[in-house]
CSV table of C-alpha atoms in Angstrom, one decimal:
chain,number,residue,atom,x,y,z
R,1,MET,CA,-14.4,10.3,4.0
R,2,ASN,CA,-15.8,11.9,1.0
R,3,GLY,CA,-17.6,7.7,0.0
R,4,PHE,CA,-14.4,6.0,-0.4
R,5,ALA,CA,-14.6,3.9,2.5
R,6,ASP,CA,-16.5,1.1,0.8
R,7,ALA,CA,-14.0,1.4,-2.8
R,8,ALA,CA,-11.4,1.1,-0.6
R,9,SER,CA,-12.6,-2.0,1.8
R,10,ALA,CA,-12.7,-4.0,-1.5
R,11,LEU,CA,-8.9,-3.2,-2.3
R,12,VAL,CA,-7.5,-4.9,1.0
R,13,PRO,CA,-6.8,-7.9,-0.8
R,14,GLU,CA,-4.7,-6.1,-3.1
R,15,LEU,CA,-3.3,-3.8,-0.9
R,16,VAL,CA,-2.4,-6.4,2.1
R,17,ALA,CA,-1.0,-8.8,-0.8
R,18,VAL,CA,1.6,-5.5,-2.5
R,19,ARG,CA,2.7,-4.5,1.3
R,20,ARG,CA,3.9,-8.3,2.1
R,21,GLU,CA,5.3,-8.7,-1.4
R,22,LEU,CA,6.9,-4.6,-0.2
R,23,HIS,CA,8.0,-6.0,3.5
R,24,ALA,CA,9.9,-8.9,2.4
R,25,VAL,CA,12.5,-6.8,0.0
R,26,ALA,CA,12.9,-4.1,2.7
R,27,GLU,CA,16.0,-1.7,1.2
R,28,ILE,CA,17.7,0.1,3.0
R,29,GLY,CA,19.0,3.6,2.3
R,30,LEU,CA,18.5,5.9,-0.7
R,31,HIS,CA,19.1,3.3,-3.4
R,32,LEU,CA,15.9,1.0,-3.5
R,33,PRO,CA,15.9,-0.4,-7.0
R,34,GLU,CA,13.1,-3.3,-6.2
R,35,THR,CA,10.7,-1.8,-4.1
R,36,GLN,CA,11.3,0.8,-7.0
R,37,ALA,CA,10.1,-1.6,-9.4
R,38,LEU,CA,7.2,-2.4,-7.5
R,39,LEU,CA,6.0,0.3,-7.2
R,40,LEU,CA,6.0,1.8,-11.0
R,41,ARG,CA,4.4,-2.1,-11.6
R,42,GLU,CA,1.6,-0.6,-9.4
R,43,LEU,CA,1.0,2.9,-10.2
R,44,ASP,CA,1.5,1.7,-14.8
R,45,GLY,CA,-1.4,1.8,-16.5
R,46,LEU,CA,-3.5,4.1,-13.7
R,47,GLY,CA,-2.9,7.3,-16.5
R,48,LEU,CA,-0.3,9.4,-13.9
R,49,GLU,CA,2.7,11.1,-14.7
R,50,VAL,CA,5.8,9.0,-13.7
R,51,SER,CA,9.0,9.8,-13.4
R,52,VAL,CA,11.8,9.1,-10.8
R,53,GLY,CA,14.7,10.3,-9.0
R,54,ALA,CA,17.8,11.1,-10.7
R,55,GLY,CA,20.2,10.9,-7.2
R,56,LEU,CA,17.9,8.3,-5.1
R,57,SER,CA,15.3,5.7,-6.2
R,58,SER,CA,12.2,7.8,-5.9
R,59,VAL,CA,9.1,7.5,-7.7
R,60,THR,CA,6.8,10.7,-8.0
R,61,ALA,CA,3.2,10.3,-9.6
R,62,VAL,CA,1.2,13.3,-10.6
R,63,LEU,CA,-2.6,12.5,-11.4
R,64,ARG,CA,-4.3,15.3,-13.1
R,65,GLY,CA,-8.0,15.6,-12.1
R,66,ALA,CA,-10.5,17.4,-15.0
R,67,ARG,CA,-10.9,20.9,-14.4
R,68,PRO,CA,-8.2,23.3,-12.6
R,69,GLY,CA,-7.9,23.8,-9.1
R,70,PRO,CA,-5.0,23.2,-6.6
R,71,VAL,CA,-1.8,21.4,-5.9
R,72,VAL,CA,-1.5,18.7,-2.9
R,73,LEU,CA,0.5,16.3,-2.0
R,74,LEU,CA,0.7,13.0,-0.2
R,75,ARG,CA,4.0,11.6,1.2
R,76,ALA,CA,4.9,8.1,1.5
R,77,ASP,CA,8.7,6.6,2.5
R,78,MET,CA,10.0,3.3,1.0
R,79,ASP,CA,13.2,2.2,2.7
R,80,ALA,CA,13.3,0.3,5.9
R,81,LEU,CA,16.3,-0.3,8.9
R,82,PRO,CA,19.0,-2.8,9.0
R,83,VAL,CA,17.6,-5.1,11.3
R,84,ALA,CA,17.2,-8.7,11.8
R,85,GLU,CA,13.4,-9.7,11.4
R,86,ALA,CA,12.1,-11.9,14.4
R,87,THR,CA,9.0,-11.8,13.3
R,88,GLY,CA,8.6,-15.3,12.1
R,89,LEU,CA,6.0,-14.1,9.5
R,90,PRO,CA,5.5,-16.0,6.6
R,91,PHE,CA,6.3,-13.1,4.8
R,92,ALA,CA,9.6,-11.7,6.8
R,93,SER,CA,12.1,-10.4,5.0
R,94,PRO,CA,15.2,-12.7,4.6
R,95,ARG,CA,18.2,-9.5,5.1
R,96,ALA,CA,19.4,-8.1,8.1
R,97,THR,CA,17.1,-5.7,6.5
R,98,MET,CA,13.7,-5.1,8.6
R,99,HIS,CA,9.8,-2.8,7.6
R,100,ALA,CA,10.5,-1.9,11.0
R,101,CYS,CA,8.9,1.0,10.9
R,102,GLY,CA,6.2,0.8,8.7
R,103,HIS,CA,7.2,2.2,5.4
R,104,ASP,CA,5.8,-0.6,3.4
R,105,LEU,CA,2.0,0.1,5.1
R,106,HIS,CA,2.8,3.5,4.0
R,107,MET,CA,3.8,3.2,0.3
R,108,ALA,CA,1.3,0.5,0.2
R,109,GLY,CA,-1.9,3.0,1.8
R,110,LEU,CA,-0.5,5.3,-0.7
R,111,LEU,CA,-1.0,3.3,-3.4
R,112,GLY,CA,-4.6,2.4,-2.4
R,113,ALA,CA,-4.9,6.3,-2.2
R,114,VAL,CA,-3.7,6.8,-6.2
R,115,ARG,CA,-6.2,4.4,-7.4
R,116,LEU,CA,-9.5,5.7,-5.4
R,117,LEU,CA,-8.5,9.3,-6.7
R,118,ALA,CA,-7.4,8.2,-10.3
R,119,ALA,CA,-11.5,6.7,-10.4
R,120,ARG,CA,-13.6,10.0,-9.5
R,121,ARG,CA,-10.4,11.6,-12.1
R,122,GLY,CA,-13.4,12.9,-13.9
R,123,GLU,CA,-14.2,14.6,-10.6
R,124,LEU,CA,-11.4,15.7,-8.9
R,125,PRO,CA,-10.3,19.8,-10.5
R,126,GLY,CA,-6.4,20.1,-9.8
R,127,ALA,CA,-4.1,17.5,-8.9
R,128,VAL,CA,-2.2,15.2,-6.8
R,129,VAL,CA,0.8,14.9,-6.2
R,130,PHE,CA,2.1,10.6,-4.9
R,131,MET,CA,5.9,10.7,-3.1
R,132,PHE,CA,7.2,8.4,-2.5
R,133,GLN,CA,10.7,8.5,-1.1
R,134,PRO,CA,13.8,6.7,0.1
R,135,GLY,CA,15.8,7.5,3.1
R,136,GLU,CA,14.0,8.4,5.5
R,137,GLU,CA,15.4,6.7,8.6
R,138,GLY,CA,18.5,8.7,8.6
R,139,TYR,CA,19.3,9.5,5.2
R,140,ALA,CA,17.3,13.4,4.6
R,141,GLY,CA,15.4,11.6,2.0
R,142,ALA,CA,12.6,14.0,1.9
R,143,ARG,CA,15.2,17.2,1.6
R,144,LEU,CA,16.5,14.9,-1.6
R,145,ILE,CA,13.2,15.0,-3.3
R,146,ILE,CA,12.5,18.7,-2.8
R,147,GLU,CA,15.9,19.4,-4.7
R,148,GLU,CA,14.9,17.7,-7.4
R,149,GLY,CA,11.4,19.3,-7.6
R,150,VAL,CA,9.1,17.4,-6.2
R,151,LEU,CA,7.4,20.4,-5.3
R,152,ASP,CA,7.1,21.3,-8.7
R,153,ALA,CA,6.1,18.2,-9.9
R,154,ALA,CA,2.3,19.5,-10.9
R,155,GLY,CA,4.2,22.7,-12.1
R,156,ASP,CA,2.6,24.6,-9.1
R,157,THR,CA,3.6,24.8,-5.7
R,158,PRO,CA,1.2,22.1,-3.4
R,159,VAL,CA,-1.5,23.9,-1.1
R,160,ALA,CA,-1.1,21.4,1.9
R,161,ALA,CA,0.9,18.2,2.6
R,162,TYR,CA,-0.5,15.2,4.2
R,163,ALA,CA,1.3,12.0,5.6
R,164,LEU,CA,0.2,9.2,7.9
R,165,HIS,CA,3.0,7.6,10.0
R,166,VAL,CA,1.1,4.3,11.4
R,167,ASP,CA,2.0,3.1,15.1
R,168,THR,CA,2.5,-0.7,17.0
R,169,MET,CA,1.2,0.7,19.4
R,170,THR,CA,-1.7,2.6,19.5
R,171,ASP,CA,-5.3,0.7,19.0
R,172,ALA,CA,-6.2,-0.5,15.7
R,173,GLY,CA,-8.2,2.8,13.9
R,174,THR,CA,-7.6,5.3,15.5
R,175,PHE,CA,-5.9,8.8,14.8
R,176,VAL,CA,-3.5,10.7,16.8
R,177,THR,CA,-2.0,14.5,15.7
R,178,ARG,CA,-1.4,17.6,17.2
R,179,PRO,CA,-1.2,21.3,16.2
R,180,GLY,CA,2.2,23.4,16.0
R,181,PRO,CA,5.2,20.9,16.8
R,182,MET,CA,4.5,17.5,16.2
R,183,MET,CA,8.0,15.5,16.1
R,184,ALA,CA,11.7,16.8,17.2
R,185,SER,CA,14.2,17.9,15.2
R,186,VAL,CA,17.0,16.1,15.8
R,187,SER,CA,21.0,17.1,15.6
R,188,ALA,CA,24.1,14.5,16.4
R,189,ALA,CA,27.8,16.0,17.7
R,190,THR,CA,30.8,14.2,17.6
R,191,LEU,CA,33.2,14.9,21.0
R,192,THR,CA,36.5,14.6,20.6
R,193,LEU,CA,39.2,15.0,23.4
R,194,ARG,CA,42.1,15.1,23.9
R,195,GLY,CA,45.1,14.7,26.6
R,196,THR,CA,48.1,13.4,26.5
R,197,GLY,CA,48.4,9.3,27.1
R,198,GLY,CA,50.7,7.9,29.8
R,199,HIS,CA,51.5,5.0,32.6
R,200,ALA,CA,48.2,3.7,34.2
R,201,ALA,CA,50.8,3.5,37.6
R,202,MET,CA,51.7,7.5,36.9
R,203,PRO,CA,48.9,9.4,35.8
R,204,HIS,CA,50.0,12.5,37.4
R,205,GLN,CA,52.8,13.1,34.5
R,206,GLY,CA,50.0,13.1,31.8
R,207,VAL,CA,46.4,14.0,31.6
R,208,ASP,CA,44.2,11.0,31.4
R,209,PRO,CA,40.3,12.3,29.0
R,210,VAL,CA,39.2,9.3,31.4
R,211,PRO,CA,37.9,11.0,34.2
R,212,VAL,CA,37.2,14.7,32.2
R,213,ALA,CA,35.4,13.0,29.9
R,214,ALA,CA,33.1,11.6,32.4
R,215,GLU,CA,32.5,15.3,33.4
R,216,LEU,CA,31.2,16.5,30.2
R,217,VAL,CA,28.3,13.7,30.1
R,218,LEU,CA,27.2,15.1,33.6
R,219,ALA,CA,27.8,18.4,31.9
R,220,VAL,CA,25.3,18.2,28.7
R,221,GLN,CA,22.6,16.6,31.6
R,222,THR,CA,23.4,19.6,33.9
R,223,PHE,CA,22.8,21.9,30.6
R,224,GLY,CA,19.4,20.2,29.5
R,225,ALA,CA,18.6,20.8,33.3
R,226,ARG,CA,19.5,24.1,34.2
R,227,ARG,CA,20.4,25.6,30.7
R,228,LEU,CA,17.2,25.7,28.8
R,229,PRO,CA,13.1,26.4,30.1
R,230,ALA,CA,11.3,23.7,30.9
R,231,THR,CA,8.0,24.4,29.0
R,232,ASP,CA,10.8,24.4,25.8
R,233,PRO,CA,12.9,21.9,26.6
R,234,ALA,CA,15.8,19.4,24.8
R,235,VAL,CA,16.5,15.6,25.0
R,236,LEU,CA,20.5,15.7,25.4
R,237,SER,CA,22.0,11.8,25.1
R,238,VAL,CA,25.2,10.8,25.0
R,239,THR,CA,25.4,7.5,23.3
R,240,GLY,CA,27.7,6.5,22.4
R,241,ILE,CA,32.2,6.7,24.5
R,242,ARG,CA,35.2,5.5,23.3
R,243,SER,CA,38.7,5.8,23.7
R,244,ASP,CA,41.8,4.7,21.9
R,245,SER,CA,43.4,3.1,24.8
R,246,ALA,CA,44.4,-0.7,24.0
R,247,ALA,CA,45.8,-2.0,26.6
R,248,GLY,CA,44.4,-2.2,31.1
R,249,ASN,CA,48.1,0.0,32.4
R,250,VAL,CA,48.3,2.2,29.6
R,251,LEU,CA,45.6,5.7,29.8
R,252,SER,CA,44.0,7.0,26.8
R,253,GLU,CA,45.2,9.8,24.6
R,254,THR,CA,41.8,9.9,23.3
R,255,VAL,CA,37.8,10.1,23.9
R,256,THR,CA,35.2,9.8,21.7
R,257,LEU,CA,32.2,10.6,22.6
R,258,VAL,CA,28.8,11.0,20.9
R,259,LEU,CA,25.9,13.2,21.3
R,260,ASN,CA,22.1,13.5,20.1
R,261,VAL,CA,19.8,16.3,20.5
R,262,ARG,CA,16.7,16.2,20.1
R,263,THR,CA,14.5,19.4,20.4
R,264,PHE,CA,10.9,20.8,19.9
R,265,SER,CA,12.0,24.0,18.4
R,266,GLU,CA,14.0,25.6,16.1
R,267,SER,CA,15.0,28.4,19.1
R,268,THR,CA,15.7,25.5,21.6
R,269,ARG,CA,17.8,23.6,19.0
R,270,ALA,CA,20.2,26.3,18.3
R,271,ARG,CA,20.9,27.8,21.6
R,272,VAL,CA,21.8,24.6,22.5
R,273,ARG,CA,24.4,23.9,19.3
R,274,ASP,CA,25.4,27.3,20.4
R,275,ASP,CA,25.9,27.6,23.7
R,276,LEU,CA,26.7,23.7,24.6
R,277,PRO,CA,30.2,23.6,22.7
R,278,ALA,CA,31.5,26.1,24.3
R,279,LEU,CA,30.8,24.8,27.9
R,280,LEU,CA,31.8,21.6,27.3
R,281,ALA,CA,35.3,22.9,25.9
R,282,GLY,CA,36.1,25.4,29.1
R,283,ILE,CA,36.0,22.2,30.8
R,284,ALA,CA,37.9,20.4,28.7
R,285,ASN,CA,40.4,23.4,29.0
R,286,ALA,CA,40.2,23.5,32.7
R,287,TYR,CA,41.5,19.7,32.4
R,288,GLY,CA,44.7,20.6,30.3
R,289,CYS,CA,42.2,18.6,27.4
R,290,THR,CA,41.8,20.0,24.1
R,291,LEU,CA,37.9,19.0,22.9
R,292,GLU,CA,37.0,19.1,19.1
R,293,ILE,CA,33.4,19.2,17.9
R,294,ASP,CA,32.0,18.2,14.4
R,295,TRP,CA,27.8,19.1,14.9
R,296,VAL,CA,25.2,18.3,12.4
R,297,ASP,CA,22.3,19.2,12.2
R,298,SER,CA,19.6,16.8,10.8
R,299,TYR,CA,16.1,16.5,10.2
R,300,PRO,CA,14.0,20.0,11.7
R,301,VAL,CA,11.0,19.8,13.4
R,302,THR,CA,8.3,18.8,12.5
R,303,VAL,CA,5.6,21.4,13.1
R,304,ASN,CA,1.8,20.5,11.5
R,305,ASP,CA,-0.2,24.0,10.8
R,306,ALA,CA,-2.6,24.5,13.0
R,307,ASP,CA,-5.1,25.5,10.6
R,308,GLU,CA,-4.7,22.7,8.3
R,309,THR,CA,-4.1,20.1,11.3
R,310,ALA,CA,-7.8,21.8,12.3
R,311,VAL,CA,-10.0,21.1,9.5
R,312,VAL,CA,-7.8,17.5,9.5
R,313,LEU,CA,-9.4,16.4,13.0
R,314,ASP,CA,-13.1,17.7,12.0
R,315,ALA,CA,-12.8,15.8,9.0
R,316,LEU,CA,-11.5,12.7,11.0
R,317,ARG,CA,-14.1,13.3,13.7
R,318,SER,CA,-17.0,13.1,11.5
R,319,ALA,CA,-15.6,9.8,9.6
R,320,HIS,CA,-15.0,8.6,12.8
R,321,GLY,CA,-16.8,9.1,15.8
R,322,PRO,CA,-13.8,11.5,18.8
R,323,GLU,CA,-13.1,8.3,20.4
R,324,ARG,CA,-11.1,7.7,17.1
R,325,VAL,CA,-9.0,10.3,17.2
R,326,ARG,CA,-6.6,12.1,19.2
R,327,VAL,CA,-4.7,14.8,20.7
R,328,LEU,CA,-1.9,14.2,21.6
R,329,GLU,CA,-0.6,16.5,24.6
R,330,ALA,CA,3.4,16.9,23.8
R,331,PRO,CA,5.1,16.0,20.3
R,332,SER,CA,6.7,12.9,20.2
R,333,PRO,CA,10.9,13.3,20.8
R,334,ALA,CA,11.5,11.7,17.9
R,335,SER,CA,12.2,12.3,14.7
R,336,GLU,CA,10.6,12.1,10.8
R,337,ASP,CA,11.7,13.6,7.5
R,338,PHE,CA,8.8,14.8,6.8
R,339,ALA,CA,9.2,18.2,8.5
R,340,TYR,CA,11.0,19.7,4.9
R,341,VAL,CA,8.1,19.4,3.3
R,342,LEU,CA,6.5,20.7,5.9
R,343,GLU,CA,9.0,24.0,6.6
R,344,ARG,CA,7.7,25.0,2.4
R,345,VAL,CA,3.5,23.4,2.5
R,346,PRO,CA,1.8,24.3,5.5
R,347,GLY,CA,-0.1,20.4,6.3
R,348,VAL,CA,-0.7,17.7,8.5
R,349,LEU,CA,1.3,14.3,9.6
R,350,VAL,CA,-0.9,12.0,11.5
R,351,PHE,CA,-0.5,8.8,13.2
R,352,LEU,CA,-2.6,5.8,13.0
R,353,GLY,CA,-2.8,3.2,15.1
R,354,VAL,CA,-1.9,-0.3,13.7
R,355,ALA,CA,-1.6,-2.6,16.9
R,356,PRO,CA,-2.1,-6.5,16.5
R,357,ALA,CA,-4.2,-8.2,18.3
R,358,GLU,CA,-1.8,-9.4,20.5
R,359,GLY,CA,2.1,-8.8,21.2
R,360,ARG,CA,2.3,-6.0,20.8
R,361,ALA,CA,5.8,-4.7,20.3
R,362,PRO,CA,7.8,-1.0,19.6
R,363,LEU,CA,8.3,0.8,16.0
R,364,HIS,CA,11.8,-0.1,15.5
R,365,SER,CA,12.0,-3.3,16.9
R,366,ASP,CA,13.0,-6.3,15.3
R,367,ARG,CA,9.8,-7.7,16.9
R,368,ALA,CA,7.3,-5.5,15.4
R,369,VAL,CA,4.2,-6.4,14.1
R,370,PHE,CA,1.5,-4.6,11.6
R,371,ASP,CA,-2.2,-5.3,11.4
R,372,ASP,CA,-2.4,-4.5,7.6
R,373,GLY,CA,-6.0,-4.9,7.6
R,374,GLN,CA,-6.3,-1.0,8.7
R,375,LEU,CA,-4.5,-1.0,5.1
R,376,GLY,CA,-7.6,0.4,3.6
R,377,LEU,CA,-8.6,2.7,6.3
R,378,HIS,CA,-5.3,4.2,5.8
R,379,ALA,CA,-5.7,4.6,1.8
R,380,ALA,CA,-9.8,6.6,2.4
R,381,THR,CA,-7.9,8.7,4.7
R,382,LEU,CA,-5.3,9.6,2.6
R,383,ALA,CA,-7.9,9.8,-0.5
R,384,GLY,CA,-10.2,11.7,1.3
R,385,LEU,CA,-8.0,14.5,3.2
R,386,ALA,CA,-6.8,15.9,-0.7
R,387,TRP,CA,-10.1,15.3,-1.7
R,388,ASP,CA,-11.4,18.3,0.6
R,389,ARG,CA,-8.2,19.6,0.0
R,390,VAL,CA,-8.7,20.5,-3.5
R,391,HIS,CA,-12.3,21.1,-2.9
R,392,ARG,CA,-11.8,23.8,-0.6
R,393,ARG,CA,-11.1,26.9,-2.0
R,394,GLY,CA,-8.4,29.6,-0.1
R,395,ARG,CA,-5.9,28.2,2.2
């Protein structure tokens, strides 16, 4: 794209090497000192304005072009998962942590885009902000780095933001995206159901919350099927049930249920949050139990800007042919904290296929293997999207 392909191909050995170095030091959460140090090493000497986070191990780099123009943001996430790797690769993480979601490729691909754009700084109007953020895997790192000012790093708010996310189940070199909702929101609730406990031989003398918990599980499923429109559904999953009974002949006094909620619109998320607790509390009360609900809204819906997505799809088809570009019919039920950026800045999240030649395993699997030979394509695509946007006038 825009003449970056050849230069990106030349960078592949270097990008593969740094990706594998990052893979071997996989760190989880918001504080990733080794990962941050590697990124700072790679960014050194490129003439960037580099800053680090105060409350998290983020890295922000600003590349200013030779003349005025708009600001564009490119993002990569940095954190790994608490998964013990089982790939047997020579650069596998020796810890009980693994880059099983491909964030090591995201960082290496963005480092490649930094080098490609820095080499053509003299032709670049405006500025590009490179956002390396930890804590994507459930820690809302994007929200935190926004609170620390990443969207103001270049002085002006970005006119567009782009991110690539690799996928091990999509053919290598294939791009996948869609306008509008791209990935689901996620919310969680902890339900604490209280009865009275008692002797298992005489349950009529107390209030046993276990069968009531079973009713609540069924009610959760019925709510999704009968209270929400089929055109704007939710994925409602009870992911855990535990009681406080320590003996087989003792009725539980308390049962705790864990609920995971995925929606594809904020209106449906609000409806589930507002209406489902009342239904569940009513059922619990009917059986003589009390119900406490601790509800936590996490990542919002990831929404690709329609205009930006149309431009990105045209650019990808022009560069790689329509056979390598797919438009998703429906959003993914997984979630992504790039959603926080897209709430503030029009932009696009694109999946890039990095399926290995054999032995495919899904993201988050301890056997997930990534074709890091696609890193040149990854870097050239990010650089090309930013290049096109800073040269494009208007929205």
